[in-house]
Amino acid sequence: MNVYEAVTSRRAVRGFTDRPVPREVLERVLSGAARAPSGSNLQPWHTYVLTGGPLAELKKRAGERLAVGDPWDEPEYEQYPPALKSPYRERRSAFGEQRYGALGIAREDMEARQRAASANWDCFGAPAALFCYIDRDLGPAQWSDVGMYLQTVMLLLRAEGLHSCAQMAWAKYRKTVAEVLSPPDELILFCGMSIGFEDVTVGYTRTGRAPLDETVTFVGDY
């Protein structure tokens, strides 16, 4: 698989089989992803990988919180501005319509939307999950570096025939994740990532992308 194939085939998969992901594959992917760029080579990512019993325990604890309606943990970073402006507001709305429309869930059916969203905390059935932290003393440039690292992880997973789904949703249950991982206090959980082999019986709608002229400006003799 070449780089273009990895980029175009990567998507947020929300249905995985229980087929195990070999540790040596994950080690190969994460060793390769360590080559991701970062300013002054700070490498500001702190990654935990969960499989087997520990992942099952995390899913169990998250499921118990969900079952009793336990409120989300207070945020340690802002996932979206409180008032998204155009065109970002429209893009987010279009994503919601595509995501829940593919599941046959109406826009006004908030209960059904919540049930669908709850699959996040089962990692969509994935047998492996990654949790990425960043030091709370670092700034926006280092958060950008973490994003490049995670993208590199996801592309290398495609090269191994695996799929993934990056999930900021896990930051809402960060205390439950910490109960299992015991990260140092100076770290903030940025996101989780479900990893595994796609369950091809789970339907999906591929989300669109903005036309190039909406996001790119060429300056020069073209």
PDB file of C-alpha atoms in Angstrom:
ATOM      1  CA  MET A   1       0.000   0.000   0.000  1.00  0.00           C
ATOM      2  CA  ASN A   2       1.486   3.344  -1.017  1.00  0.00           C
ATOM      3  CA  VAL A   3       1.062   6.571   0.926  1.00  0.00           C
ATOM      4  CA  TYR A   4      -1.830   7.843  -1.197  1.00  0.00           C
ATOM      5  CA  GLU A   5      -3.694   4.567  -0.735  1.00  0.00           C
ATOM      6  CA  ALA A   6      -3.165   4.746   3.026  1.00  0.00           C
ATOM      7  CA  VAL A   7      -4.461   8.324   3.147  1.00  0.00           C
ATOM      8  CA  THR A   8      -7.526   7.729   0.973  1.00  0.00           C
ATOM      9  CA  SER A   9      -8.490   4.455   2.685  1.00  0.00           C
ATOM     10  CA  ARG A  10      -8.097   5.801   6.210  1.00  0.00           C
ATOM     11  CA  ARG A  11     -11.373   6.657   7.874  1.00  0.00           C
ATOM     12  CA  ALA A  12     -12.991   6.523  11.285  1.00  0.00           C
ATOM     13  CA  VAL A  13     -14.157   2.906  11.527  1.00  0.00           C
ATOM     14  CA  ARG A  14     -16.898   2.309  14.082  1.00  0.00           C
ATOM     15  CA  GLY A  15     -17.198  -1.447  13.909  1.00  0.00           C
ATOM     16  CA  PHE A  16     -14.404  -3.945  14.569  1.00  0.00           C
ATOM     17  CA  THR A  17     -14.082  -7.714  14.773  1.00  0.00           C
ATOM     18  CA  ASP A  18     -12.633  -9.360  17.883  1.00  0.00           C
ATOM     19  CA  ARG A  19      -9.653 -10.684  15.911  1.00  0.00           C
ATOM     20  CA  PRO A  20      -6.566  -9.896  18.046  1.00  0.00           C
ATOM     21  CA  VAL A  21      -3.982  -7.396  16.859  1.00  0.00           C
ATOM     22  CA  PRO A  22      -0.482  -8.895  17.267  1.00  0.00           C
ATOM     23  CA  ARG A  23       1.763  -6.979  19.638  1.00  0.00           C
ATOM     24  CA  GLU A  24       4.622  -7.037  17.141  1.00  0.00           C
ATOM     25  CA  VAL A  25       2.434  -5.192  14.631  1.00  0.00           C
ATOM     26  CA  LEU A  26       1.584  -2.478  17.149  1.00  0.00           C
ATOM     27  CA  GLU A  27       5.234  -2.176  18.120  1.00  0.00           C
ATOM     28  CA  ARG A  28       6.193  -1.815  14.461  1.00  0.00           C
ATOM     29  CA  VAL A  29       3.548   0.860  13.891  1.00  0.00           C
ATOM     30  CA  LEU A  30       4.460   2.861  16.992  1.00  0.00           C
ATOM     31  CA  SER A  31       8.180   2.597  16.292  1.00  0.00           C
ATOM     32  CA  GLY A  32       7.534   3.996  12.823  1.00  0.00           C
ATOM     33  CA  ALA A  33       5.211   6.720  14.128  1.00  0.00           C
ATOM     34  CA  ALA A  34       7.977   7.914  16.454  1.00  0.00           C
ATOM     35  CA  ARG A  35       9.507   9.429  13.295  1.00  0.00           C
ATOM     36  CA  ALA A  36       6.615  11.901  13.112  1.00  0.00           C
ATOM     37  CA  PRO A  37       7.788  15.541  13.068  1.00  0.00           C
ATOM     38  CA  SER A  38       7.810  17.665  16.198  1.00  0.00           C
ATOM     39  CA  GLY A  39       9.254  21.095  16.872  1.00  0.00           C
ATOM     40  CA  SER A  40      12.837  20.817  18.153  1.00  0.00           C
ATOM     41  CA  ASN A  41      12.221  17.050  18.304  1.00  0.00           C
ATOM     42  CA  LEU A  42      10.330  17.354  21.609  1.00  0.00           C
ATOM     43  CA  GLN A  43       8.238  14.250  20.813  1.00  0.00           C
ATOM     44  CA  PRO A  44       5.493  15.428  23.191  1.00  0.00           C
ATOM     45  CA  TRP A  45       3.288  12.347  22.971  1.00  0.00           C
ATOM     46  CA  HIS A  46       2.833   9.848  25.815  1.00  0.00           C
ATOM     47  CA  THR A  47       1.106   6.726  24.538  1.00  0.00           C
ATOM     48  CA  TYR A  48      -0.528   3.837  26.382  1.00  0.00           C
ATOM     49  CA  VAL A  49      -1.738   0.727  24.548  1.00  0.00           C
ATOM     50  CA  LEU A  50      -4.443  -1.461  26.056  1.00  0.00           C
ATOM     51  CA  THR A  51      -5.484  -4.967  25.019  1.00  0.00           C
ATOM     52  CA  GLY A  52      -6.899  -8.065  26.679  1.00  0.00           C
ATOM     53  CA  GLY A  53      -7.906  -7.933  30.342  1.00  0.00           C
ATOM     54  CA  PRO A  54      -6.966  -4.286  31.002  1.00  0.00           C
ATOM     55  CA  LEU A  55      -8.985  -3.081  28.006  1.00  0.00           C
ATOM     56  CA  ALA A  56     -11.926  -5.257  29.049  1.00  0.00           C
ATOM     57  CA  GLU A  57     -11.751  -3.715  32.524  1.00  0.00           C
ATOM     58  CA  LEU A  58     -11.773  -0.193  31.089  1.00  0.00           C
ATOM     59  CA  LYS A  59     -14.764  -0.982  28.884  1.00  0.00           C
ATOM     60  CA  LYS A  60     -16.544  -2.482  31.901  1.00  0.00           C
ATOM     61  CA  ARG A  61     -15.950   0.573  34.074  1.00  0.00           C
ATOM     62  CA  ALA A  62     -16.972   2.961  31.318  1.00  0.00           C
ATOM     63  CA  GLY A  63     -20.096   0.910  30.668  1.00  0.00           C
ATOM     64  CA  GLU A  64     -21.026   1.052  34.341  1.00  0.00           C
ATOM     65  CA  ARG A  65     -20.727   4.834  34.328  1.00  0.00           C
ATOM     66  CA  LEU A  66     -22.846   5.038  31.226  1.00  0.00           C
ATOM     67  CA  ALA A  67     -25.520   2.742  32.675  1.00  0.00           C
ATOM     68  CA  VAL A  68     -26.080   4.917  35.741  1.00  0.00           C
ATOM     69  CA  GLY A  69     -25.953   8.181  33.817  1.00  0.00           C
ATOM     70  CA  ASP A  70     -22.801   9.388  35.530  1.00  0.00           C
ATOM     71  CA  PRO A  71     -21.991  12.883  34.185  1.00  0.00           C
ATOM     72  CA  TRP A  72     -18.929  13.445  32.057  1.00  0.00           C
ATOM     73  CA  ASP A  73     -15.686  14.509  33.701  1.00  0.00           C
ATOM     74  CA  GLU A  74     -14.984  18.224  33.673  1.00  0.00           C
ATOM     75  CA  PRO A  75     -13.003  19.102  30.537  1.00  0.00           C
ATOM     76  CA  GLU A  76      -9.280  19.786  30.698  1.00  0.00           C
ATOM     77  CA  TYR A  77      -9.233  21.301  27.223  1.00  0.00           C
ATOM     78  CA  GLU A  78     -11.813  22.768  24.867  1.00  0.00           C
ATOM     79  CA  GLN A  79     -12.721  20.310  22.114  1.00  0.00           C
ATOM     80  CA  TYR A  80     -14.678  22.862  20.070  1.00  0.00           C
ATOM     81  CA  PRO A  81     -15.287  26.593  20.478  1.00  0.00           C
ATOM     82  CA  PRO A  82     -18.656  27.196  22.161  1.00  0.00           C
ATOM     83  CA  ALA A  83     -19.953  28.965  19.050  1.00  0.00           C
ATOM     84  CA  LEU A  84     -18.548  27.535  15.834  1.00  0.00           C
ATOM     85  CA  LYS A  85     -18.586  30.052  12.996  1.00  0.00           C
ATOM     86  CA  SER A  86     -19.105  29.349   9.307  1.00  0.00           C
ATOM     87  CA  PRO A  87     -17.975  27.222   7.494  1.00  0.00           C
ATOM     88  CA  TYR A  88     -17.003  24.991  10.419  1.00  0.00           C
ATOM     89  CA  ARG A  89     -20.505  24.988  11.894  1.00  0.00           C
ATOM     90  CA  GLU A  90     -21.995  23.731   8.630  1.00  0.00           C
ATOM     91  CA  ARG A  91     -19.322  21.070   8.206  1.00  0.00           C
ATOM     92  CA  ARG A  92     -19.939  19.740  11.709  1.00  0.00           C
ATOM     93  CA  SER A  93     -23.695  19.703  11.112  1.00  0.00           C
ATOM     94  CA  ALA A  94     -23.228  17.864   7.812  1.00  0.00           C
ATOM     95  CA  PHE A  95     -21.090  15.264   9.567  1.00  0.00           C
ATOM     96  CA  GLY A  96     -23.809  14.661  12.156  1.00  0.00           C
ATOM     97  CA  GLU A  97     -26.431  14.241   9.464  1.00  0.00           C
ATOM     98  CA  GLN A  98     -24.258  11.767   7.552  1.00  0.00           C
ATOM     99  CA  ARG A  99     -23.166   9.846  10.639  1.00  0.00           C
ATOM    100  CA  TYR A 100     -26.599   9.378  12.188  1.00  0.00           C
ATOM    101  CA  GLY A 101     -28.441   9.274   8.887  1.00  0.00           C
ATOM    102  CA  ALA A 102     -26.414   6.192   7.958  1.00  0.00           C
ATOM    103  CA  LEU A 103     -27.732   4.586  11.150  1.00  0.00           C
ATOM    104  CA  GLY A 104     -31.306   5.565  10.360  1.00  0.00           C
ATOM    105  CA  ILE A 105     -31.438   7.968  13.301  1.00  0.00           C
ATOM    106  CA  ALA A 106     -33.480  11.141  12.896  1.00  0.00           C
ATOM    107  CA  ARG A 107     -31.944  14.504  13.802  1.00  0.00           C
ATOM    108  CA  GLU A 108     -34.454  15.073  16.608  1.00  0.00           C
ATOM    109  CA  ASP A 109     -34.056  11.585  18.138  1.00  0.00           C
ATOM    110  CA  MET A 110     -31.527  12.541  20.798  1.00  0.00           C
ATOM    111  CA  GLU A 111     -31.985   9.317  22.771  1.00  0.00           C
ATOM    112  CA  ALA A 112     -31.030   7.206  19.761  1.00  0.00           C
ATOM    113  CA  ARG A 113     -28.074   9.489  19.072  1.00  0.00           C
ATOM    114  CA  GLN A 114     -26.852   9.020  22.623  1.00  0.00           C
ATOM    115  CA  ARG A 115     -27.146   5.237  22.307  1.00  0.00           C
ATOM    116  CA  ALA A 116     -25.079   5.334  19.124  1.00  0.00           C
ATOM    117  CA  ALA A 117     -22.493   7.592  20.749  1.00  0.00           C
ATOM    118  CA  SER A 118     -22.228   5.213  23.726  1.00  0.00           C
ATOM    119  CA  ALA A 119     -20.421   2.714  21.479  1.00  0.00           C
ATOM    120  CA  ASN A 120     -17.374   4.978  21.853  1.00  0.00           C
ATOM    121  CA  TRP A 121     -16.796   3.584  25.332  1.00  0.00           C
ATOM    122  CA  ASP A 122     -16.790   0.021  24.055  1.00  0.00           C
ATOM    123  CA  CYS A 123     -14.168   1.083  21.477  1.00  0.00           C
ATOM    124  CA  PHE A 124     -16.700  -0.051  18.851  1.00  0.00           C
ATOM    125  CA  GLY A 125     -15.743  -3.625  19.722  1.00  0.00           C
ATOM    126  CA  ALA A 126     -12.047  -3.134  18.924  1.00  0.00           C
ATOM    127  CA  PRO A 127      -9.567  -5.514  20.615  1.00  0.00           C
ATOM    128  CA  ALA A 128      -6.895  -2.829  21.032  1.00  0.00           C
ATOM    129  CA  ALA A 129      -6.954   0.797  22.065  1.00  0.00           C
ATOM    130  CA  LEU A 130      -4.398   3.554  22.278  1.00  0.00           C
ATOM    131  CA  PHE A 131      -4.571   6.486  24.688  1.00  0.00           C
ATOM    132  CA  CYS A 132      -2.508   9.557  23.912  1.00  0.00           C
ATOM    133  CA  TYR A 133      -1.523  12.058  26.574  1.00  0.00           C
ATOM    134  CA  ILE A 134       0.367  15.353  26.479  1.00  0.00           C
ATOM    135  CA  ASP A 135       2.139  17.244  29.255  1.00  0.00           C
ATOM    136  CA  ARG A 136      -0.171  19.961  30.579  1.00  0.00           C
ATOM    137  CA  ASP A 137       2.717  22.473  30.588  1.00  0.00           C
ATOM    138  CA  LEU A 138       3.079  22.329  26.805  1.00  0.00           C
ATOM    139  CA  GLY A 139       1.410  24.671  24.338  1.00  0.00           C
ATOM    140  CA  PRO A 140      -0.535  24.754  21.035  1.00  0.00           C
ATOM    141  CA  ALA A 141       2.493  23.946  18.884  1.00  0.00           C
ATOM    142  CA  GLN A 142       3.102  20.740  20.823  1.00  0.00           C
ATOM    143  CA  TRP A 143      -0.589  19.787  20.578  1.00  0.00           C
ATOM    144  CA  SER A 144      -0.132  20.152  16.814  1.00  0.00           C
ATOM    145  CA  ASP A 145       2.855  17.807  17.015  1.00  0.00           C
ATOM    146  CA  VAL A 146       0.686  15.228  18.796  1.00  0.00           C
ATOM    147  CA  GLY A 147      -1.846  15.487  15.966  1.00  0.00           C
ATOM    148  CA  MET A 148       0.851  14.736  13.401  1.00  0.00           C
ATOM    149  CA  TYR A 149       1.972  11.761  15.471  1.00  0.00           C
ATOM    150  CA  LEU A 150      -1.564  10.357  15.660  1.00  0.00           C
ATOM    151  CA  GLN A 151      -2.076  10.799  11.924  1.00  0.00           C
ATOM    152  CA  THR A 152       1.162   8.905  11.326  1.00  0.00           C
ATOM    153  CA  VAL A 153      -0.057   6.100  13.602  1.00  0.00           C
ATOM    154  CA  MET A 154      -3.331   5.847  11.679  1.00  0.00           C
ATOM    155  CA  LEU A 155      -1.623   5.745   8.276  1.00  0.00           C
ATOM    156  CA  LEU A 156       0.833   3.070   9.385  1.00  0.00           C
ATOM    157  CA  LEU A 157      -2.078   1.027  10.737  1.00  0.00           C
ATOM    158  CA  ARG A 158      -3.580   1.114   7.245  1.00  0.00           C
ATOM    159  CA  ALA A 159      -0.283  -0.137   5.839  1.00  0.00           C
ATOM    160  CA  GLU A 160      -0.677  -3.130   8.181  1.00  0.00           C
ATOM    161  CA  GLY A 161      -4.239  -3.796   7.005  1.00  0.00           C
ATOM    162  CA  LEU A 162      -5.729  -2.362  10.199  1.00  0.00           C
ATOM    163  CA  HIS A 163      -8.264   0.398  10.808  1.00  0.00           C
ATOM    164  CA  SER A 164      -8.735   2.898  13.594  1.00  0.00           C
ATOM    165  CA  CYS A 165     -11.015   5.525  15.067  1.00  0.00           C
ATOM    166  CA  ALA A 166      -9.569   8.484  16.947  1.00  0.00           C
ATOM    167  CA  GLN A 167     -11.871   9.423  19.831  1.00  0.00           C
ATOM    168  CA  MET A 168     -11.773  12.659  21.788  1.00  0.00           C
ATOM    169  CA  ALA A 169     -14.828  11.185  23.521  1.00  0.00           C
ATOM    170  CA  TRP A 170     -12.521   9.342  25.912  1.00  0.00           C
ATOM    171  CA  ALA A 171     -11.459  12.682  27.414  1.00  0.00           C
ATOM    172  CA  LYS A 172     -14.984  12.842  28.834  1.00  0.00           C
ATOM    173  CA  TYR A 173     -14.231   9.675  30.824  1.00  0.00           C
ATOM    174  CA  ARG A 174     -10.626  10.599  31.550  1.00  0.00           C
ATOM    175  CA  LYS A 175     -10.892   9.705  35.262  1.00  0.00           C
ATOM    176  CA  THR A 176     -12.009   6.178  34.403  1.00  0.00           C
ATOM    177  CA  VAL A 177      -9.108   5.826  31.964  1.00  0.00           C
ATOM    178  CA  ALA A 178      -6.758   7.050  34.680  1.00  0.00           C
ATOM    179  CA  GLU A 179      -8.067   4.391  37.096  1.00  0.00           C
ATOM    180  CA  VAL A 180      -6.766   1.742  34.708  1.00  0.00           C
ATOM    181  CA  LEU A 181      -3.619   3.450  33.378  1.00  0.00           C
ATOM    182  CA  SER A 182      -2.446   5.503  36.393  1.00  0.00           C
ATOM    183  CA  PRO A 183      -0.787   8.222  34.296  1.00  0.00           C
ATOM    184  CA  PRO A 184       1.335  10.895  36.022  1.00  0.00           C
ATOM    185  CA  ASP A 185      -0.613  13.932  37.196  1.00  0.00           C
ATOM    186  CA  GLU A 186       1.226  16.233  34.790  1.00  0.00           C
ATOM    187  CA  LEU A 187      -0.365  14.551  31.765  1.00  0.00           C
ATOM    188  CA  ILE A 188      -3.655  15.426  30.055  1.00  0.00           C
ATOM    189  CA  LEU A 189      -5.572  12.797  28.107  1.00  0.00           C
ATOM    190  CA  PHE A 190      -6.018  14.138  24.582  1.00  0.00           C
ATOM    191  CA  CYS A 191      -7.818  11.206  22.986  1.00  0.00           C
ATOM    192  CA  GLY A 192      -8.235   7.485  22.673  1.00  0.00           C
ATOM    193  CA  MET A 193      -7.987   5.464  19.489  1.00  0.00           C
ATOM    194  CA  SER A 194      -9.748   2.183  18.749  1.00  0.00           C
ATOM    195  CA  ILE A 195      -7.612  -0.188  16.680  1.00  0.00           C
ATOM    196  CA  GLY A 196      -8.415  -3.447  14.954  1.00  0.00           C
ATOM    197  CA  PHE A 197      -9.711  -5.249  11.888  1.00  0.00           C
ATOM    198  CA  GLU A 198     -12.826  -3.745  10.361  1.00  0.00           C
ATOM    199  CA  ASP A 199     -16.157  -5.509  10.725  1.00  0.00           C
ATOM    200  CA  VAL A 200     -17.282  -5.175   7.121  1.00  0.00           C
ATOM    201  CA  THR A 201     -20.879  -6.029   8.043  1.00  0.00           C
ATOM    202  CA  VAL A 202     -21.221  -2.643   9.766  1.00  0.00           C
ATOM    203  CA  GLY A 203     -22.508  -0.097   7.273  1.00  0.00           C
ATOM    204  CA  TYR A 204     -21.092   3.388   6.956  1.00  0.00           C
ATOM    205  CA  THR A 205     -21.308   6.542   4.882  1.00  0.00           C
ATOM    206  CA  ARG A 206     -17.996   8.045   3.849  1.00  0.00           C
ATOM    207  CA  THR A 207     -17.882  11.698   4.854  1.00  0.00           C
ATOM    208  CA  GLY A 208     -17.129  14.276   2.196  1.00  0.00           C
ATOM    209  CA  ARG A 209     -14.406  16.890   2.034  1.00  0.00           C
ATOM    210  CA  ALA A 210     -14.537  20.557   1.128  1.00  0.00           C
ATOM    211  CA  PRO A 211     -13.511  21.467  -2.418  1.00  0.00           C
ATOM    212  CA  LEU A 212      -9.835  22.340  -2.729  1.00  0.00           C
ATOM    213  CA  ASP A 213     -10.554  25.995  -3.494  1.00  0.00           C
ATOM    214  CA  GLU A 214     -12.265  26.361  -0.097  1.00  0.00           C
ATOM    215  CA  THR A 215      -9.198  25.343   1.883  1.00  0.00           C
ATOM    216  CA  VAL A 216      -6.172  25.979  -0.362  1.00  0.00           C
ATOM    217  CA  THR A 217      -4.869  29.177  -1.960  1.00  0.00           C
ATOM    218  CA  PHE A 218      -2.145  28.876  -4.591  1.00  0.00           C
ATOM    219  CA  VAL A 219       0.168  31.870  -4.839  1.00  0.00           C
ATOM    220  CA  GLY A 220       2.609  31.818  -7.742  1.00  0.00           C
ATOM    221  CA  ASP A 221       2.888  31.230 -11.468  1.00  0.00           C
ATOM    222  CA  TYR A 222       0.205  28.549 -11.867  1.00  0.00           C
TER     223      TYR A 222
END
